[in-house]
Tab-separated table of C-alpha atoms in Angstrom:
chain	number	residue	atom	x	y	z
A	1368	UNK	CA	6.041	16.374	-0.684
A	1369	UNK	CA	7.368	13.285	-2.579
A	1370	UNK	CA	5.975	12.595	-5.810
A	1371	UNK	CA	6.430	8.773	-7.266
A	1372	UNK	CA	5.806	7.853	-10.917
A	1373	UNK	CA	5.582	4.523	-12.087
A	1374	UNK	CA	5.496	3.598	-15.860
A	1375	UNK	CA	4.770	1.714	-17.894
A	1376	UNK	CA	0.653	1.440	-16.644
A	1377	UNK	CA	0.628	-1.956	-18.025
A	1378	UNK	CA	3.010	-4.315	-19.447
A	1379	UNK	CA	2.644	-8.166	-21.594
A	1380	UNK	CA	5.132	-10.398	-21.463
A	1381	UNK	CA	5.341	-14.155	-23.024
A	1382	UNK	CA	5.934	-16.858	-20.374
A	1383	UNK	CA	9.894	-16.809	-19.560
A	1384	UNK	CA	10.619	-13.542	-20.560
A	1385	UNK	CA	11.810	-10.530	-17.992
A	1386	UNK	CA	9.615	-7.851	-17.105
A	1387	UNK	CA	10.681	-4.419	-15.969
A	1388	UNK	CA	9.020	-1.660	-13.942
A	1389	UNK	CA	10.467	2.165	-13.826
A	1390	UNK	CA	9.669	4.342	-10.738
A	1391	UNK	CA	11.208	7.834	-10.288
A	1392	UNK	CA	10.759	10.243	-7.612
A	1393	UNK	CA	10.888	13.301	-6.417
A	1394	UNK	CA	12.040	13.894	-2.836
A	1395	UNK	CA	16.321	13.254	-2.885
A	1396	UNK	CA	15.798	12.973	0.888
A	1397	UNK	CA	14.312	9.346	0.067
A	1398	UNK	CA	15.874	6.399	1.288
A	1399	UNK	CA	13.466	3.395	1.348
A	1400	UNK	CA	11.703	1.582	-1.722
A	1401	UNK	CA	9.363	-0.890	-1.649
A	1402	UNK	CA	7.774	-3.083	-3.754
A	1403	UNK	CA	4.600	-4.683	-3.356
A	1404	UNK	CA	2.211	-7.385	-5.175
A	1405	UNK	CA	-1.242	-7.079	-5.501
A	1406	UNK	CA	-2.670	-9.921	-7.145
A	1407	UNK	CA	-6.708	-9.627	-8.132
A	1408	UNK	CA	-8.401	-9.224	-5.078
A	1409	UNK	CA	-6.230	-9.774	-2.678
A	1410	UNK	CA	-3.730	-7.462	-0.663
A	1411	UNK	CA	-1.015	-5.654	-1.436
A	1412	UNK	CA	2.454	-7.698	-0.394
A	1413	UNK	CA	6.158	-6.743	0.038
A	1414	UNK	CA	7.901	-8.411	-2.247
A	1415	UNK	CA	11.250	-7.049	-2.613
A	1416	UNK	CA	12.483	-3.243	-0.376
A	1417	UNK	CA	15.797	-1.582	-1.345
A	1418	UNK	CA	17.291	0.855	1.387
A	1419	UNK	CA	19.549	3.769	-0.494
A	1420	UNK	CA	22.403	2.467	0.732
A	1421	UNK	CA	23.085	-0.083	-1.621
A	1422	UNK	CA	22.422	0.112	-5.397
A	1423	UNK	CA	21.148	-3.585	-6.154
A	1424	UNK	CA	19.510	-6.213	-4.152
A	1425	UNK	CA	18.117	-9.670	-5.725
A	1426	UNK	CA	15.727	-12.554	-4.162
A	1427	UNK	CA	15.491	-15.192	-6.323
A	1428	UNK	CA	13.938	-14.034	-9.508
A	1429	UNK	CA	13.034	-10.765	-8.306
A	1430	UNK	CA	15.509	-7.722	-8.431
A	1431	UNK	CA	15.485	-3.868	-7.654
A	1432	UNK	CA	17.756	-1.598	-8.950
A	1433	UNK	CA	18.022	2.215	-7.094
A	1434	UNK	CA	20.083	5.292	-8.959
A	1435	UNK	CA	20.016	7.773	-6.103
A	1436	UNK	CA	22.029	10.299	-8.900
A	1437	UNK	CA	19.157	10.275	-11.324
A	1438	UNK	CA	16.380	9.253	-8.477
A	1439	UNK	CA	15.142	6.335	-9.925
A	1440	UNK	CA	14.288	2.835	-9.099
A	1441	UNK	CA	13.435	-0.431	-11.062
A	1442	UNK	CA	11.785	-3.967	-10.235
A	1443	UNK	CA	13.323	-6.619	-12.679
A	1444	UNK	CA	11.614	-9.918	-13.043
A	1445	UNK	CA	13.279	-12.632	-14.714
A	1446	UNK	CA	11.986	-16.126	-16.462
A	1447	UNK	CA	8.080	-14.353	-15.634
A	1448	UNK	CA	5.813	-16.953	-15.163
A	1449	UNK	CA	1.662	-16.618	-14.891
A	1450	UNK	CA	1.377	-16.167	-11.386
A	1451	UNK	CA	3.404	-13.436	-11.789
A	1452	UNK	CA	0.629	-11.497	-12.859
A	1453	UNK	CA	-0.520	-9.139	-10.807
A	1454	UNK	CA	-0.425	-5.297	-10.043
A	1455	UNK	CA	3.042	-3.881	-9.064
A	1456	UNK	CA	3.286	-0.941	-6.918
A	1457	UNK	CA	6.453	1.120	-6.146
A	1458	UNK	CA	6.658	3.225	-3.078
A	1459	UNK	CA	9.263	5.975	-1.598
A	1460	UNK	CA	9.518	7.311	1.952
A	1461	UNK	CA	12.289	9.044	4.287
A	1462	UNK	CA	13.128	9.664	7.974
A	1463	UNK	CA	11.920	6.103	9.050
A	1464	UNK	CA	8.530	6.749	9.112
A	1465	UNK	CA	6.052	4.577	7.138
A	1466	UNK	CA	3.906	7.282	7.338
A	1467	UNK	CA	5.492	9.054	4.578
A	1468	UNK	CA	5.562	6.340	2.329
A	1469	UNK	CA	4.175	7.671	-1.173
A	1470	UNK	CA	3.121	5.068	-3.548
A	1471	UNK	CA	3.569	4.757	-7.515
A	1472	UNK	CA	-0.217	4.371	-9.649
A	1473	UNK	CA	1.269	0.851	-10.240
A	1474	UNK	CA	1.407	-1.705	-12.875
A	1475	UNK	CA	-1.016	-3.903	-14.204
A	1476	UNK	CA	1.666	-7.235	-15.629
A	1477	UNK	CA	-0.002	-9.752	-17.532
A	1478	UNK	CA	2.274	-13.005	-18.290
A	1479	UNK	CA	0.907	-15.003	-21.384
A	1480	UNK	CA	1.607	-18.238	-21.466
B	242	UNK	CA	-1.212	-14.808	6.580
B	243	UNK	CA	-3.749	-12.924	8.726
B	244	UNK	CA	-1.523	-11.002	10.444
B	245	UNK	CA	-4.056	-7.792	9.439
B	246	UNK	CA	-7.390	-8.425	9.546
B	247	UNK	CA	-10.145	-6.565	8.093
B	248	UNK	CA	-14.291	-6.479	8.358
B	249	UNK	CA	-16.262	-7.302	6.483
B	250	UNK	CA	-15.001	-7.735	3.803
B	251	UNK	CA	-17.878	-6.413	1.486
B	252	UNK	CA	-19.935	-3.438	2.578
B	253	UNK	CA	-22.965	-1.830	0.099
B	254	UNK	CA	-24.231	1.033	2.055
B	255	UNK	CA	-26.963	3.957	1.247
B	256	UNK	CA	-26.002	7.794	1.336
B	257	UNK	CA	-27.791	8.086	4.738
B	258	UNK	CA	-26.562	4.716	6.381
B	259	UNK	CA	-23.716	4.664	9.307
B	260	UNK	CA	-21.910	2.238	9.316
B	261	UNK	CA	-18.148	1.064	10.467
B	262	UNK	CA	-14.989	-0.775	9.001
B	263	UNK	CA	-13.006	-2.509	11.821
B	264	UNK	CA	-9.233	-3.592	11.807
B	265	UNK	CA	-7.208	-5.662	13.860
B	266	UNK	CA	-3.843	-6.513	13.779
B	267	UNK	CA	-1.975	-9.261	15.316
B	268	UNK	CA	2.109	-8.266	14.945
B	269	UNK	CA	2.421	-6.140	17.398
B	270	UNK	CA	2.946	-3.185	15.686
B	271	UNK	CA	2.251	0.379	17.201
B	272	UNK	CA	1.750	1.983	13.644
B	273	UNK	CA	-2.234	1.595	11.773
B	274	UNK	CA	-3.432	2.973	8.514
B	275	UNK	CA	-6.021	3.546	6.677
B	276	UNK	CA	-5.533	3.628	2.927
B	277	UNK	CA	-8.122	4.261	0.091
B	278	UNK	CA	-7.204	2.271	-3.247
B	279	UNK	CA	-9.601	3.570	-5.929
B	280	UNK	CA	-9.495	1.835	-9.962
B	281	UNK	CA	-6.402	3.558	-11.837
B	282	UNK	CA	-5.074	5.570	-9.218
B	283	UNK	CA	-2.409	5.506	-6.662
B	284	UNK	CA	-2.988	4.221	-3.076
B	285	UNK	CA	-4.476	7.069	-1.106
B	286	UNK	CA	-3.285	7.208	2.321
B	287	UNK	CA	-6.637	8.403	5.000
B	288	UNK	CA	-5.558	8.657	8.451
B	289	UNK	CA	-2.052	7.118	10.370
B	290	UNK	CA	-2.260	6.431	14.074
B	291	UNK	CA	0.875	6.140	15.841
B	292	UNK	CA	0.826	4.433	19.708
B	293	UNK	CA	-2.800	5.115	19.344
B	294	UNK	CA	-2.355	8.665	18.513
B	295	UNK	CA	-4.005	10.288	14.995
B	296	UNK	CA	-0.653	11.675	13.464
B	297	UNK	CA	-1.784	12.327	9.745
B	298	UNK	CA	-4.954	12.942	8.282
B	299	UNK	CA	-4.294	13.648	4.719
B	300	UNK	CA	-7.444	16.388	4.345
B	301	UNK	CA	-10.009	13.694	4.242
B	302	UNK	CA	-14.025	14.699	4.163
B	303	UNK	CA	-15.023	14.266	7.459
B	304	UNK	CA	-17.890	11.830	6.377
B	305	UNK	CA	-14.607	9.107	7.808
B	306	UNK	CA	-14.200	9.242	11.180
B	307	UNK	CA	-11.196	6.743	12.547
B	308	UNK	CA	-11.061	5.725	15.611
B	309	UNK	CA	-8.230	3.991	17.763
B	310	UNK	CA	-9.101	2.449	20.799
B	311	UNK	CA	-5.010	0.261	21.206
B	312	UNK	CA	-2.379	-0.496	19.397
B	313	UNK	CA	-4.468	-3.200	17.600
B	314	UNK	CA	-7.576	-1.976	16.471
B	315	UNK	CA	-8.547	0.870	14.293
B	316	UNK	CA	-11.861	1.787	12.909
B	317	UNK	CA	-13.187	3.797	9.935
B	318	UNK	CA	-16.617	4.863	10.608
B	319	UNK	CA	-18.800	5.993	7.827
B	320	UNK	CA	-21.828	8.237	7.413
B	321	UNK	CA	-23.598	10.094	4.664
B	322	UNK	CA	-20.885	8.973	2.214
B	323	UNK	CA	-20.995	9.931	-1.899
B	324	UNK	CA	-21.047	7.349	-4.565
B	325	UNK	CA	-17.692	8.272	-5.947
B	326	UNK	CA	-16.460	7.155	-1.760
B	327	UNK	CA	-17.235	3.292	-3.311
B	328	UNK	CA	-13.470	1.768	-3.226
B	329	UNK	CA	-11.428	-0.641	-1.477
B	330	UNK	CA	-10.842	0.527	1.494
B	331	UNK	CA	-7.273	-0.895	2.924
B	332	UNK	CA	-5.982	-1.184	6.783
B	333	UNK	CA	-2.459	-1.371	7.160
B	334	UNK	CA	0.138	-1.799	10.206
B	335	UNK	CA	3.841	-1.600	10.646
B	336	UNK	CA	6.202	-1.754	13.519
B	337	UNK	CA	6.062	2.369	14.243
B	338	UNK	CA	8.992	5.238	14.064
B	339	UNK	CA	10.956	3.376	16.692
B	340	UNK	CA	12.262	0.860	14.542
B	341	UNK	CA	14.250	1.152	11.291
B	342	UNK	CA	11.795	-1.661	9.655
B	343	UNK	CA	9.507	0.924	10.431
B	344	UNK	CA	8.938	1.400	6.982
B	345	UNK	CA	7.649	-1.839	5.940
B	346	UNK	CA	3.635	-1.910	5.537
B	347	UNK	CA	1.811	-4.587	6.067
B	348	UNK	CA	-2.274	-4.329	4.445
B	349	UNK	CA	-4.966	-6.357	5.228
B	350	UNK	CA	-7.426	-7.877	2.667
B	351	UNK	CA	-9.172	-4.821	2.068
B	352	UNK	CA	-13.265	-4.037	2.547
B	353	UNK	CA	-15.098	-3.321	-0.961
B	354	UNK	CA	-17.135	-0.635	-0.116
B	355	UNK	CA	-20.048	0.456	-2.507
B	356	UNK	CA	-21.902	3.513	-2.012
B	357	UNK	CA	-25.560	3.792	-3.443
């Protein structure tokens, strides 16, 4: 089955820096990636998918990267800000089917301000 | 948003109590999940129901009994559970195989289960 890791475990940034989350996985037959939020207590929320047709998709301040060659996938955050904080998961899934989705162990980012 | 709702939302429960987790969605999905999220480890996926229909069960101790009466509900029923069970226990919908969106999850708020 599809493996996802998802470094680093946690990451501090100052106020207005970037931020930037790795995920690589296993299965090449992958070809949706998720990202979702979790801030404390509350649920986990799409923030940002990539589909493996494209390499590069961007909402605001929020970007995801995807190198199908090396199998690899990264959430950039630019000009962080404290409510960014939060836990970041990754995810990876094929065939259409939720079902499959496999999740990263996530990242705990704390912005200091 | 309460597009996936989830009670209650805190649960403490002995080893010998029964007791049930209930779910409701409001999207009109056809897809419902039930995801374990323990500290420092990746989000466990339970049981997926599919146009009602039980279509995974990831080799879960059968101390969790779903249940999925429509497209909109979904229960996790609970008896003589283990300590180490004590997580967040998270419901999740999305729109089903039939749709290339499919993918996208969408969890409720989670019930904080604690096992003593």
């Amino acid at each position: 089955g599809e493996n996802v890791e998802q470094h680093p475990s946690t990451l501090s940034v100052q106020e207005g820096d970037s931020a930037v989350i790795k995920c690589t996985y296993s299965d090449s037959a992958s070809n949706y990636f998720p990202w979702y939020k979790q801030e404390l207590g509350k649920r986990p929320q799409l923030i940002i998918d990539i589909r493996s047709n494209v390499g590069e998709k961007k909402d605001q301040r929020i970007a995801v990267t995807l190198n199908k060659t090396a199998k690899h996938f990264s959430l950039h955050i630019t000009e962080t800000q404290p409510e960014d904080s939060a836990v970041y998961f990754c995810a990876a899934s094929h065939s259409g089917s939720a079902r499959q989705l496999t999740f990263g162990s996530g990242t705990q980012l704390t912005v200091l301000p | 948003e309460t597009g996936v709702t989830q009670t209650p939302r805190h649960l403490v429960m002995g080893m010998t109590n029964k007791k049930s987790l209930k779910c409701e969605q409001h999207l009109g999905h056809n897809a419902m999940y039930w995801y374990k999220q323990s500290a420092k480890k990746p989000l466990e996926l339970m049981f997926v129901y599919n146009f009602k229909e039980q279509t995974e069960n990831n080799s879960v101790p059968s101390r969790f009994s779903p249940e999925c009466p429509n497209s909109s509900h979904l229960f996790l029923h609970l008896h003589t559970l283990q300590p180490e069970d004590s997580a967040l226990y998270l419901c999740a919908s999305s729109p089903g195989q039939s749709h290339f969106s499919g993918n996208t999850i969408y969890f409720g708020e989670g019930s904080w289960l604690t096992v003593v």
